[in-house]
Coordinates of C-alpha atoms in Angstrom, one line a residue:
X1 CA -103.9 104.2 -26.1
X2 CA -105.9 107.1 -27.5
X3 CA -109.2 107.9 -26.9
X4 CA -111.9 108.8 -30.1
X5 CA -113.6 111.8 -29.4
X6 CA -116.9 111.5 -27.7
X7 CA -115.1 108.5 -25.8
X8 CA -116.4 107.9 -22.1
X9 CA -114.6 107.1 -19.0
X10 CA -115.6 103.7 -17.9
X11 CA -116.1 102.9 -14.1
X12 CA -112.8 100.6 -13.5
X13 CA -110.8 103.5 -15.1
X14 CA -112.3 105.6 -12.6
X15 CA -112.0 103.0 -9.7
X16 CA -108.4 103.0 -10.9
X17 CA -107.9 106.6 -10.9
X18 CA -109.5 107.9 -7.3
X19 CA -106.8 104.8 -5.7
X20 CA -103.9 106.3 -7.6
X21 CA -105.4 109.9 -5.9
X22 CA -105.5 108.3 -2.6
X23 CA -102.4 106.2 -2.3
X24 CA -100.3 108.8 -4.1
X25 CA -98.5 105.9 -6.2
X26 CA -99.3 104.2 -9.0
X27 CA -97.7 100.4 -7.2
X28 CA -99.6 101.7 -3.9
X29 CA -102.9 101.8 -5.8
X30 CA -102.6 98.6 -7.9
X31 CA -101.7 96.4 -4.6
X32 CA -105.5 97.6 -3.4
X33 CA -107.3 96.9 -6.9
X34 CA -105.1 93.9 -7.5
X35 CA -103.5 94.6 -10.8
X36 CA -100.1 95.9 -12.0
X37 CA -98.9 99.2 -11.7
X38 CA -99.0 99.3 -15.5
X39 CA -102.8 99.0 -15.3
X40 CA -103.1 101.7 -13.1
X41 CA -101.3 103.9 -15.0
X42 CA -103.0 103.8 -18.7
X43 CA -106.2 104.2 -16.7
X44 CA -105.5 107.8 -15.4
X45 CA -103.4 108.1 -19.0
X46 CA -106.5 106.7 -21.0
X47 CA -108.8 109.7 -18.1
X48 CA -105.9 112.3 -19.2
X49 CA -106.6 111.7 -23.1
X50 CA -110.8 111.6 -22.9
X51 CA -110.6 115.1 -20.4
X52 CA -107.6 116.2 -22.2
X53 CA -106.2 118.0 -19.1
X54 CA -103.7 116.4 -16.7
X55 CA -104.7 114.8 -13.5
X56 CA -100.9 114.1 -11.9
X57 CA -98.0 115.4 -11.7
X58 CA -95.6 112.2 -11.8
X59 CA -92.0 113.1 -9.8
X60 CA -90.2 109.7 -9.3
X61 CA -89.5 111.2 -5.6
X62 CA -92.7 112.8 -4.7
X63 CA -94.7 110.2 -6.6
X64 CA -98.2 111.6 -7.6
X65 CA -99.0 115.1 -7.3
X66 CA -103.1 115.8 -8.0
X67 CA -103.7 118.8 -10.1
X68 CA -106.8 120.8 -9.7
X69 CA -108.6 119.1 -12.6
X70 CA -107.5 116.2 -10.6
X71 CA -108.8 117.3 -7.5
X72 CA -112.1 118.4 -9.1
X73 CA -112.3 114.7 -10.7
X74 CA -112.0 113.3 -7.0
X75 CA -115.0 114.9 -6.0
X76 CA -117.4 114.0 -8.9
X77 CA -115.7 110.5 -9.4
X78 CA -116.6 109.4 -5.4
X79 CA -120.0 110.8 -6.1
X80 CA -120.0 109.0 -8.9
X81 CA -118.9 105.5 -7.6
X82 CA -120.7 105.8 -4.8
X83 CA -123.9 106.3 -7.3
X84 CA -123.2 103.2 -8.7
X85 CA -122.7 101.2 -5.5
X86 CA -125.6 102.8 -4.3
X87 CA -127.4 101.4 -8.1
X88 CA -126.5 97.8 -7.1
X89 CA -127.6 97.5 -4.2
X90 CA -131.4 98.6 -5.3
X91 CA -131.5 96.3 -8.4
X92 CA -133.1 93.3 -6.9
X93 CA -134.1 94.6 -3.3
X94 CA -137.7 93.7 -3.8
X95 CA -138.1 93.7 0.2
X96 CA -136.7 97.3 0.5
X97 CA -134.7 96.6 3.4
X98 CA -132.0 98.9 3.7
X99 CA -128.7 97.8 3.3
X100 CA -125.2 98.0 2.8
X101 CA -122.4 100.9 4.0
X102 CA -123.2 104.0 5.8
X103 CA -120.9 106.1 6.7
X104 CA -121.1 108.7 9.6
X105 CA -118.3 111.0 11.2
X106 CA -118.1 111.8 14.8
X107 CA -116.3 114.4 16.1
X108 CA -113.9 112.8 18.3
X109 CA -114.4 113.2 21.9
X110 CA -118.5 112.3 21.6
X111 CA -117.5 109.2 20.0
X112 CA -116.7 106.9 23.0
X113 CA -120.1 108.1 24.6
X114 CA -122.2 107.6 21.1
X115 CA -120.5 105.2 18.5
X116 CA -120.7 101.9 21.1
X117 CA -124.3 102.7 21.3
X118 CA -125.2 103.4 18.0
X119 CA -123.5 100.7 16.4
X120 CA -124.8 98.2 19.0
X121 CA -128.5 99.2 17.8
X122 CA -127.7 99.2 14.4
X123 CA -126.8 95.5 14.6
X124 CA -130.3 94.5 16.3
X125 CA -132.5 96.8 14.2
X126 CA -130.6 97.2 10.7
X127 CA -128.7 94.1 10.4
X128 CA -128.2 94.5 6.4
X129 CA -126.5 98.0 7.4
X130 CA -122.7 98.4 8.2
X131 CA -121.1 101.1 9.7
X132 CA -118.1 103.0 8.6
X133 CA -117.4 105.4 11.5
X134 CA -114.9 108.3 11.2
X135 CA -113.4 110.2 14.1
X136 CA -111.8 113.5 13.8
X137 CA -112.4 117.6 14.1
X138 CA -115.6 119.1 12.8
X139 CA -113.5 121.2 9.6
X140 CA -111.7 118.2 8.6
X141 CA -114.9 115.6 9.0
X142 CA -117.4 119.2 7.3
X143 CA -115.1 118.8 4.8
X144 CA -115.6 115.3 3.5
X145 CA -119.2 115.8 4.2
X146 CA -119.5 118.2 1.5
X147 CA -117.4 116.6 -0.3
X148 CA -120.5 113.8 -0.1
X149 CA -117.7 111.0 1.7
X150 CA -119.8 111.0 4.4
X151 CA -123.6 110.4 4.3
X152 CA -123.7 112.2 7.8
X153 CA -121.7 114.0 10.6
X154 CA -122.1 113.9 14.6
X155 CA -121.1 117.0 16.5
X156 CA -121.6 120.2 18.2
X157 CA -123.6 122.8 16.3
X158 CA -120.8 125.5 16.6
X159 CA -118.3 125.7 14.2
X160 CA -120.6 124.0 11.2
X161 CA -120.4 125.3 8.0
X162 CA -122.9 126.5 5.4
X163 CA -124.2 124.4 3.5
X164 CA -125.4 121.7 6.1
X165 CA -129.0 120.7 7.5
X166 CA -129.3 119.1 11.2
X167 CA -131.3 117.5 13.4
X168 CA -130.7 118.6 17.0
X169 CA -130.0 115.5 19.2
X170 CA -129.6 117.0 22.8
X171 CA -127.6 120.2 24.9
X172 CA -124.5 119.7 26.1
X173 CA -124.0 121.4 29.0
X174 CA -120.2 122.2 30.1
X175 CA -118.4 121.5 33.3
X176 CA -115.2 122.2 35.2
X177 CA -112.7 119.0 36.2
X178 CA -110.4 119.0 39.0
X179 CA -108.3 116.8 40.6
X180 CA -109.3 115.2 43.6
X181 CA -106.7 116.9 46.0
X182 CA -108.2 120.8 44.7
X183 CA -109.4 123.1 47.9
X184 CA -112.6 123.0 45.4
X185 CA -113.0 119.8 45.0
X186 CA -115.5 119.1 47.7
X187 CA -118.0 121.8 46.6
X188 CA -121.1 120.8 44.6
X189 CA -120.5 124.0 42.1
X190 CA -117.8 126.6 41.6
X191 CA -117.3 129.8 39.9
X192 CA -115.2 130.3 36.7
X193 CA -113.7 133.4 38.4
X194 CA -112.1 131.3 41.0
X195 CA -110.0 129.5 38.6
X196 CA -109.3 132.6 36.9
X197 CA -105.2 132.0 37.9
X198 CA -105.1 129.2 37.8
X199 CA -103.4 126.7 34.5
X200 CA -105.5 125.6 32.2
X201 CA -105.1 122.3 30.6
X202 CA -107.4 123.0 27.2
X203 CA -108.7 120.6 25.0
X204 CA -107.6 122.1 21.5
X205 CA -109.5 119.8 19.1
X206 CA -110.9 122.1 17.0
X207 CA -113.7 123.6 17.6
X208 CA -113.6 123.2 21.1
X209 CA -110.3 125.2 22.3
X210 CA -111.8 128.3 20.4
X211 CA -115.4 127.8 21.8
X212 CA -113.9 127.2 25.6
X213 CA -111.4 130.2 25.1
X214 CA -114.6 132.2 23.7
X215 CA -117.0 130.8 26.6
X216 CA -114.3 132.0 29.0
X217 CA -113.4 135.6 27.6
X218 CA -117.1 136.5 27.5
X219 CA -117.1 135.9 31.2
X220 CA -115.1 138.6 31.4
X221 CA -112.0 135.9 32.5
X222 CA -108.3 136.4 30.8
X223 CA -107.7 131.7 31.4
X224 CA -104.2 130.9 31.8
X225 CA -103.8 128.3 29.6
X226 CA -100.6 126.0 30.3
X227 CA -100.8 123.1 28.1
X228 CA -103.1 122.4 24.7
X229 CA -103.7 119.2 23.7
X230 CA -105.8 117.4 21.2
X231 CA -106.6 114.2 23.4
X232 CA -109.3 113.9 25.5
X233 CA -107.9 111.9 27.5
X234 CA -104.5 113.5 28.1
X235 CA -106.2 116.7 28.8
X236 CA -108.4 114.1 31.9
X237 CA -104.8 112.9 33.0
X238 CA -103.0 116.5 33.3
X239 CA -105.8 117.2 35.5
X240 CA -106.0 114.2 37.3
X241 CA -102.6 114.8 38.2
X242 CA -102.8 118.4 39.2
X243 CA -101.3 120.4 36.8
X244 CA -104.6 122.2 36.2
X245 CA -108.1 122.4 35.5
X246 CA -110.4 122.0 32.1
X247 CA -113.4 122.7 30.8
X248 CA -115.5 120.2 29.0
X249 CA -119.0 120.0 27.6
X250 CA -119.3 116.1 27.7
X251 CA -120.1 113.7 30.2
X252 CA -117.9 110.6 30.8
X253 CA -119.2 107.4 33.0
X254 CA -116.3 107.1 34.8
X255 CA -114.6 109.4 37.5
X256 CA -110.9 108.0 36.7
X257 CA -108.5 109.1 34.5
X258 CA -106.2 107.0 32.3
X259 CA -104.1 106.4 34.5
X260 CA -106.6 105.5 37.5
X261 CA -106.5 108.7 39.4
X262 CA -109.4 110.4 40.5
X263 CA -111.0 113.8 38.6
X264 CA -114.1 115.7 40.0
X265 CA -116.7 117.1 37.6
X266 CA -118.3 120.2 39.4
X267 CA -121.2 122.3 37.6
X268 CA -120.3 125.9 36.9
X269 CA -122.6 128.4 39.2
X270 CA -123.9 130.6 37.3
X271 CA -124.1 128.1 34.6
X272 CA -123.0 128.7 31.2
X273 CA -124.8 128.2 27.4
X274 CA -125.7 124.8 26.7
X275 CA -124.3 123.6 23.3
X276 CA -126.5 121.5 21.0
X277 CA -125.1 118.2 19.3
X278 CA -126.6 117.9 16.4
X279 CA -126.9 115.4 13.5
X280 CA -125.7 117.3 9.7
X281 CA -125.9 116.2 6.3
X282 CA -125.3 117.9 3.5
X283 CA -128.6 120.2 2.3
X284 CA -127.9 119.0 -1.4
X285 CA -127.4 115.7 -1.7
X286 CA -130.0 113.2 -2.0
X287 CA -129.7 110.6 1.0
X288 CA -129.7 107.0 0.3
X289 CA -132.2 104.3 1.6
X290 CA -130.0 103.2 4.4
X291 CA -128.8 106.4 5.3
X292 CA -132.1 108.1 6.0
X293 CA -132.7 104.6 8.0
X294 CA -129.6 105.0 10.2
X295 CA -130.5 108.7 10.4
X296 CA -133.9 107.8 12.1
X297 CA -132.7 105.4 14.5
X298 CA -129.9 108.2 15.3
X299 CA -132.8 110.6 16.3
X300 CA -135.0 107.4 17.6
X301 CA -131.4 106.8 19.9
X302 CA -131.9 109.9 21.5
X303 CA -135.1 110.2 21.9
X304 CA -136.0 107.5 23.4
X305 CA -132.8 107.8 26.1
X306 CA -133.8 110.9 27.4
X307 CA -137.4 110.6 29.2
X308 CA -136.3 114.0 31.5
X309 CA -135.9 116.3 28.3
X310 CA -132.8 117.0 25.8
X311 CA -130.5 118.6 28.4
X312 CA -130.2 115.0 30.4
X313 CA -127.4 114.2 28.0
X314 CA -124.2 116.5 28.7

């Protein structure tokens, strides 16, 4: 088919296009709009003809390869769809309750200790609202942000990029584990220069191996670090089981590892820098109805859940 100049892209061409991005084959993305492969493909070739640039490379092995035209379709075209959702769900909302999608990523070891909560209150006070969480590290989750596929972003303030405004939900302040056979397991604090020989299990998820290494090095301490891992809780059992110590800034409600064996959290004398968890968006995009709702009751969450002052939370 080819296009007459001044010709526009249409919305299901678009649709079309951004599943073929995402799924990488033309078959993959027509099983997830429900047409045939055919249709899939003289939507991005009908895109290729009105932008008259090429979006895909097509290699029968590889399948589809975005271009940078491509790539820099992606980004407008979800802004775009998500525009349009956003469009239909104000048309007829003469009640202005917020409603539909939201979606929020959470760096991943603060999720266990926020998402339950957060979801569970977004179900009793914005019932027309649902969730979409995402779980990962702060670069890949900053990423998407900006890239406005998130509406909003749960993490620690260090490691954010420019380009991001945040609310400041409380200070997380770290912690050393042990396992419950140490010598120092009994004492109510302990010195990071005691462990200075000692292995290190370190939690590597970026930010947080850099910002322990750095916490650590600025003490003046060279850490022997014996095993990185991207798991919160494989770093809990390594120490559980003895193979070291760790460092982490957030709290868990339980004193057992995985597998059931004990860990001690002690506090670190003299303490360290608290590190603030923060809520980001990005500075300029224009937040929907139901996202500046679920950002309220975010703030509201914490808030209200810390009567003793932001540093209750670590």
């Amino acid at each position: 088919m080819t296009s007459s100049p001044g010709t526009q892209p249409t919305l299901r061409q678009l649709e079309l296009f951004i599943a073929a991005a995402h799924y990488g084959s033309f078959a993959a993305a027509a099983d997830t709009k429900f047409v045939t492969p055919n249709a899939v493909s003289s939507a991005v070739t009908e895109l290729e003809t009105i932008f008259n640039t090429q979006l895909f490379i097509r290699r029968r092995a590889k399948g589809l390869i975005t271009t940078t035209a491509g790539h820099d379709l992606v980004v407008h075209t979800e802004r775009l769809l998500a525009q349009a959702e956003e469009l239909t769900l104000l048309i007829g909302n003469r009640d202005d309750t917020p409603r539909g999608p939201v979606k929020i990523g959470c760096y991943a070891t603060l999720a266990a200790t926020i998402i339950p909560e957060l979801w569970a209150r977004t179900t009793q006070q914005l019932p027309h609202i649902t969730l979409d969480i995402e779980e990962g590290p702060v670069e890949q989750l900053s990423q998407k942000l900006l890239e406005g596929r998130l509406d909003m972003m749960i993490s620690y303030q260090i490691g954010l990029p420019t380009g991001v405004i945040s609310d400041e939900l409380f200070h997380a302040s770290p912690h050393v584990s042990l396992p419950e056979n140490h010598p120092l397991a009994n004492q109510h604090s302990v010195a990071l220069k005691a462990l200075e020989d000692e292995p290190l299990i370190l939690l590597d998820l970026p930010p947080a191996g850099d910002n322990t290494l750095r916490l650590l090095h600025g003490q003046g301490l060279h850490p022997n670090v014996i095993h990185r891992s991207t798991s919160y809780e494989t770093v809990r059992s390594m120490v559980a089981r003895g193979f070291g110590y760790s460092l982490f800034f957030q709290a868990t409600h339980t004193e057992l590892s995985h597998e059931g064996l004990r860990i001690v959290d002690l506090a670190i004398d003299p303490p360290l820098a608290t590190e603030p968890v923060v809520l980001s968006r990005d500075l300029e995009a224009h937040a929907t109805h139901r996202a500046d709702a679920v950002r309220e009751l975010v703030i509201t969450m914490f808030t209200a859940s810390a009567p003793d002052g932001p540093e209750r939370r670590h």
